[in-house]
XYZ file of C-alpha atoms in Angstrom:
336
model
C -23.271 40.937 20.370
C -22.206 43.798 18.199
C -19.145 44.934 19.482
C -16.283 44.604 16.870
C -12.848 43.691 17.493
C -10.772 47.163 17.660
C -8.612 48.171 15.027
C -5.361 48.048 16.726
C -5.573 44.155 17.620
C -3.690 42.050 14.816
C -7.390 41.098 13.655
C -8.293 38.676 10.901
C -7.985 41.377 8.514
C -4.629 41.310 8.621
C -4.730 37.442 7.470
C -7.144 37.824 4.950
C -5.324 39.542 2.000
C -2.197 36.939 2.070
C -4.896 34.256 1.479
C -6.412 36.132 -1.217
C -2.999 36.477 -2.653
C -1.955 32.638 -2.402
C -5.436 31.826 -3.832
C -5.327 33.847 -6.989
C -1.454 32.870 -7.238
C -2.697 29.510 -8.313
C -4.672 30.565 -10.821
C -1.576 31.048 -12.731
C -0.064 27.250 -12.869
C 3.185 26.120 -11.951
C 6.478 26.517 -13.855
C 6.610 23.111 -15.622
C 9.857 21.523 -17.087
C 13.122 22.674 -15.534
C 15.284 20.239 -16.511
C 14.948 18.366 -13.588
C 11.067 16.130 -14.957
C 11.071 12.645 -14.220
C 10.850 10.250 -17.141
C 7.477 9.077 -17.633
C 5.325 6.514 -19.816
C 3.297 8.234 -21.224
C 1.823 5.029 -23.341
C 0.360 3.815 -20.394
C -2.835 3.707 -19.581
C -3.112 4.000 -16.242
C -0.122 6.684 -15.927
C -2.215 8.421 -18.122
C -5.243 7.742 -16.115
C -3.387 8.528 -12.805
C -2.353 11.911 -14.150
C -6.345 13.105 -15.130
C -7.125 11.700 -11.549
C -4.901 14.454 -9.907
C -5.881 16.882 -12.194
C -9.289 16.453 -11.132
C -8.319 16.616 -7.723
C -6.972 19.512 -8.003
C -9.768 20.908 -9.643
C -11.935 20.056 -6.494
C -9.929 21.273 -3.984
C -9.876 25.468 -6.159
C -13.228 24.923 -6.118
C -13.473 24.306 -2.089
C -10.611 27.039 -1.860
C -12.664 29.108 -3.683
C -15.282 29.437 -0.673
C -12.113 30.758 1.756
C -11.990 34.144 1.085
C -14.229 35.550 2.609
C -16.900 33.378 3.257
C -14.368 30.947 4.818
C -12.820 33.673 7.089
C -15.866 34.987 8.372
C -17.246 31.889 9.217
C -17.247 33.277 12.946
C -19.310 36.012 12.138
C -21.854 33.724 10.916
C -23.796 33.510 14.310
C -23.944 37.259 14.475
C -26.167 37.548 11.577
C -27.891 34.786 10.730
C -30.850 34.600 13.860
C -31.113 30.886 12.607
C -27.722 30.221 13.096
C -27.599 26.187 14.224
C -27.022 25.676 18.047
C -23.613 24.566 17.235
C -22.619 27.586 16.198
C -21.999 29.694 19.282
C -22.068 33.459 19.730
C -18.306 34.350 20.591
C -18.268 35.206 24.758
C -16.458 38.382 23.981
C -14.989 40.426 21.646
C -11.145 38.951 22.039
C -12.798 35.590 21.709
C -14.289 36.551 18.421
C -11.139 38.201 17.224
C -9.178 34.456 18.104
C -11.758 32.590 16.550
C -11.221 35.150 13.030
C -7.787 34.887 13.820
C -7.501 31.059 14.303
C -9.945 30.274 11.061
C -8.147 32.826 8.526
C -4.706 30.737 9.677
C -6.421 27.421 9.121
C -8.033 28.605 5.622
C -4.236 30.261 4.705
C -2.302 26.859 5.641
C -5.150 25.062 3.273
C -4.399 27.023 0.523
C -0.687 26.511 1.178
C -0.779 22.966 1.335
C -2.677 23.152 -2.006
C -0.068 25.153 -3.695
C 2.648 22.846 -2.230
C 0.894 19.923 -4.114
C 0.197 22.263 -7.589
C 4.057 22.854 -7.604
C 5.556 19.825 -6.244
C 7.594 16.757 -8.045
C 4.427 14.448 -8.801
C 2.919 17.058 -10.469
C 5.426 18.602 -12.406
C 5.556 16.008 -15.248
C 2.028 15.846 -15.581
C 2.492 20.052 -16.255
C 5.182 19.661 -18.535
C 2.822 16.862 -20.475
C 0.389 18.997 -20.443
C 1.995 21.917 -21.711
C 3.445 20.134 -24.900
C 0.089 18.923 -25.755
C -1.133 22.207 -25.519
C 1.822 23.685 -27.964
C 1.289 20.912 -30.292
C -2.392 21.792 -30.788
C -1.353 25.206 -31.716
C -2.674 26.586 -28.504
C -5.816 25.056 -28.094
C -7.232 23.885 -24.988
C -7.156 20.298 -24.754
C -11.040 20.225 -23.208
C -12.357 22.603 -24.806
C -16.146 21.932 -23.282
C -14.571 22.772 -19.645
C -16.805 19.465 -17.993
C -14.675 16.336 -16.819
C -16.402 13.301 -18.651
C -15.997 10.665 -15.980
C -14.349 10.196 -12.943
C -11.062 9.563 -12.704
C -10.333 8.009 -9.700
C -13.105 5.780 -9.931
C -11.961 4.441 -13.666
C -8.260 4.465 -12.307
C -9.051 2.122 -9.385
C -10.874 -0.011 -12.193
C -7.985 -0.176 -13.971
C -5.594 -0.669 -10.887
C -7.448 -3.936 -9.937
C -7.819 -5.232 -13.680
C -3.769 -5.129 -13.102
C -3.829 -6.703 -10.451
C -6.151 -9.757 -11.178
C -3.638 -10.072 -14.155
C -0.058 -9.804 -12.413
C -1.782 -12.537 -10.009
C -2.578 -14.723 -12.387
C 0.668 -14.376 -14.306
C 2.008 -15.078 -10.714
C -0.317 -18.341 -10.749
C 0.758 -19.457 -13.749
C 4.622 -19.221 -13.156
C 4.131 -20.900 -9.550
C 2.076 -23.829 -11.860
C 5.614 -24.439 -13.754
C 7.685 -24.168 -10.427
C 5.673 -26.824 -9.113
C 5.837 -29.243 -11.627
C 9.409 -28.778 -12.421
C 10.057 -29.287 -8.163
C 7.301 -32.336 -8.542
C 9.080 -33.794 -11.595
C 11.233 -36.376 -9.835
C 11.872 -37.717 -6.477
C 15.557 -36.326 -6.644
C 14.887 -33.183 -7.045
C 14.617 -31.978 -3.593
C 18.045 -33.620 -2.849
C 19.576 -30.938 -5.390
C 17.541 -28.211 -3.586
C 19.103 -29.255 -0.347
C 23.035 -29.628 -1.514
C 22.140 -25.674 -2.955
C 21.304 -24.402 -0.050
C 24.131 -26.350 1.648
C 26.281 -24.776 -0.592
C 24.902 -21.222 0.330
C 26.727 -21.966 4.083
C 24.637 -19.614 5.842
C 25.954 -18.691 9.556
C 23.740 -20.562 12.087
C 22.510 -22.988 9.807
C 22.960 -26.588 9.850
C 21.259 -29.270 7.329
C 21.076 -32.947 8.259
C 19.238 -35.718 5.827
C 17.326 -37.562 8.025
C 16.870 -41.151 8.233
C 13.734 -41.830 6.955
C 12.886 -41.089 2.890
C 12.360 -37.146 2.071
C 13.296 -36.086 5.489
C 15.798 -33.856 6.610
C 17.015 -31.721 10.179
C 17.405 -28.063 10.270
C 19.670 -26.481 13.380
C 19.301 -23.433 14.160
C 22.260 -22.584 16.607
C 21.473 -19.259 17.531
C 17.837 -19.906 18.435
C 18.700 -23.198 20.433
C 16.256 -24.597 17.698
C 16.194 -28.274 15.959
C 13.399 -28.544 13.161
C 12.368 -31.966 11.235
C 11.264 -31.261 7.828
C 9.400 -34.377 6.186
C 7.738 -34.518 2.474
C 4.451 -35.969 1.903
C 4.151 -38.115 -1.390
C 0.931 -37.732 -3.486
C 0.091 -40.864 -6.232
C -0.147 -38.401 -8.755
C 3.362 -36.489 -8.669
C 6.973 -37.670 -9.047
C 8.428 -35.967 -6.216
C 7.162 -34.678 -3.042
C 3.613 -32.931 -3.172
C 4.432 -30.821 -0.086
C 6.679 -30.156 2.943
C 5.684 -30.135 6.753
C 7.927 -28.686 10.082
C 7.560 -29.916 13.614
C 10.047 -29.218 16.052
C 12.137 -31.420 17.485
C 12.293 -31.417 21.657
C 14.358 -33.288 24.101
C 12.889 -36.312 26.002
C 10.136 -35.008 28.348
C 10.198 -31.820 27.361
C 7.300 -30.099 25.204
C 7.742 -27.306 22.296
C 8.018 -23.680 23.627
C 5.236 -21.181 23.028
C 8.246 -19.677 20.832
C 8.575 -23.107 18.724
C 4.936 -23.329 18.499
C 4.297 -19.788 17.169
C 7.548 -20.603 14.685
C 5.726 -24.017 13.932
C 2.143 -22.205 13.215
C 3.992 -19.772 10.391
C 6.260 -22.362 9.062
C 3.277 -25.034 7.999
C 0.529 -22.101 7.421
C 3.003 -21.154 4.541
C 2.599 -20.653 0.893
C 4.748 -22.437 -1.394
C 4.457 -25.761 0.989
C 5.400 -28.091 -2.652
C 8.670 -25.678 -2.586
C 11.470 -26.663 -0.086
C 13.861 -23.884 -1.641
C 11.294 -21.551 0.025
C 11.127 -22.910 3.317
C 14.827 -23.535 3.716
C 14.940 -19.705 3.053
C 12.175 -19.474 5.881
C 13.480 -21.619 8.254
C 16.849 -19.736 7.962
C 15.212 -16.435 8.358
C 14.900 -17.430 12.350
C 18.735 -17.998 12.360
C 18.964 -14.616 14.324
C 15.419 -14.454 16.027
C 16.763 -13.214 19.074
C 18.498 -10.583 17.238
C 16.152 -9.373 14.559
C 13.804 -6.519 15.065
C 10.034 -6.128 13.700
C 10.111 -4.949 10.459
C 6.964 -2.484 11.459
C 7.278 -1.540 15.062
C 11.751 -1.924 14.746
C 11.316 -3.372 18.098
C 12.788 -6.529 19.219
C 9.795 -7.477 21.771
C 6.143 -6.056 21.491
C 4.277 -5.018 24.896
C 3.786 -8.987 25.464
C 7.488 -9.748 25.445
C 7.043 -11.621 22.273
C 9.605 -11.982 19.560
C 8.813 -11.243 16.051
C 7.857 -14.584 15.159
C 5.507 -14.214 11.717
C 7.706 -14.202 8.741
C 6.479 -12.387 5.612
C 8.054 -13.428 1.910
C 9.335 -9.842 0.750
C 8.600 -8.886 -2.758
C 10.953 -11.024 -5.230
C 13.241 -9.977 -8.372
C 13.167 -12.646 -11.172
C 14.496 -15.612 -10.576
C 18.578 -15.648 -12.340
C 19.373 -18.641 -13.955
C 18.396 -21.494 -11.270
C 19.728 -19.910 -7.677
C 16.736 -18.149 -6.454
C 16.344 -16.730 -3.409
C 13.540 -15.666 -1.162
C 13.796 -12.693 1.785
C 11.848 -12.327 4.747
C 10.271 -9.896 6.885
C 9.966 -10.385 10.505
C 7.096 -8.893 12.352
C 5.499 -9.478 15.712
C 1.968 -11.233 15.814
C -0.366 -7.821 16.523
C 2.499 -6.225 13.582
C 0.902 -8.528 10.622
């Protein structure tokens, strides 16, 4: 084909200098510090690590920009002159066609370069400008890399540095559980006090019972129509009970629902089974099952009728002085 779109339809043309205009524009850099930067710490490592990982990103993407004007625009036009243009690359059917397809690719490679700019100027880079920027005037002007070649990879080094952080805050979290425990396992009273606490909290819907027999005790649920019999195990090597178990407590001839059941199945697959302060906290997080939505989906019922019935420990604030509390999610079983 070598017919070429005519000159009074709004061709690609018309497209192609904005983009060369947004694409130099960010050549420039952003306006850093107005007043408005977020505090930062800028003695940490992996802030600092985090910040060189953008930068780089950033790099890569001018670099791909780079190739949209005009390469990028006339991808199209490819076909017409290269003879070994790959199958997948059709000849346009007609001239409009080929004018859309300029058209349609010189939008897509404009809202790219947009998008970049959006990200160059917005809030989670702006810090990292301003940083850079004061480096730059306390060197006296003088480029802070000097050789113009990224040494490593960022990204790579800061998801090296995001699990090393990890591995630690869960062992930290280990070791803190360790002292829970023992102080719950210390003596066989212990879980009385944890019980009168909770008593004390006299959360709506929520009955406690001791029961009868030795480190047992009956949770109502009035809401959910729901009975549950909590009984400790005893282990020869602890003071106090080594861990907690739920079953559900039915009327004569009459079997656990598939709703008990499914609360059963989260209740005793737990973590935390040595700590009866957390499972009180779980138990009463059912108070309102009929009422509470899934945390993910906000729904009340998922497309199998089923009520949110997993319960997931949200993240905790330090414990304050001895009353501490634990918060749920509740999420349906294809939510988790």
């Amino acid at each position: 084909m070598s017919t070429i779109p005519n000159a009074s339809a709004p061709a690609a043309g018309s497209i192609v200098p904005k983009a060369e205009e947004k694409l130099s524009a960010t050549q420039g850099g952003p306006q850093a510090g107005n007043g408005n930067t977020p505090q930062i710490n800028w003695d940490s490592e992996i802030q600092l690590v985090s910040s060189l990982a953008k930068l780089q990103e950033l790099e890569r993407q001018i670099h791909v920009l780079r190739q949209s004007v005009p390469d990028g625009v006339l991808e199209p036009l490819v076909p017409i002159s290269n003879s070994k243009a790959s199958p997948l690359k059709a000849v346009a059917e007609s001239p409009s066609l080929l004018r859309e397809e300029l058209n349609q690719t010189a939008r897509n490679k404009l809202s790219n370069i947009e998008n970049f700019q959006s990200t160059w100027r917005g809030p989670e880079l702006q810090p990292i400008w301003a940083r850079v920027e004061a480096r730059i005037k306390e060197s006296n002007g003088q480029l802070l890399q000097p050789t113009g070649i990224w040494e490593m990879d960022y990204d790579v080094l800061l998801q090296e540095l995001l699990k090393a952080e990890k591995t630690k805050e869960e062992e930290s979290q280990r070791e803190e559980e360790d002292v829970e425990r023992a102080k719950a396992q210390s003596s066989e009273g212990e879980w009385e006090t944890v019980v009168e606490r909770f008593v004390q909290r006299n959360i709506p819907g929520v009955r406690v019972v001791k029961g009868q027999k030795a480190f047992s005790l009956g949770v109502a649920l009035a809401k959910a129509g729901m009975i549950l019999l909590v009984e400790g195990m005893k282990d020869p090597d602890v003071s106090g009970v080594s861990e907690w178990q739920v079953s559900a407590k039915t009327p004569p001839g009459r079997s656990p629902t598939k709703l008990e059941n499914s609360i059963m199945d989260c209740l005793n697959t737990r973590s935390r089974k040595w700590d009866l302060a957390f499972l009180l906290d779980m138990i009463s997080s059912y108070a309102d099952i009929k009422s509470t939505p899934c945390a993910k989906c906000t729904r009340l019922t998922n497309n199998g009728a089923q009520l949110p019935t997993i319960r997931r420990v949200q993240p905790i604030q330090p414990p304050q002085e001895e009353q501490r509390t634990f918060a749920f999610d509740a999420l349906h079983s294809d939510c988790a």
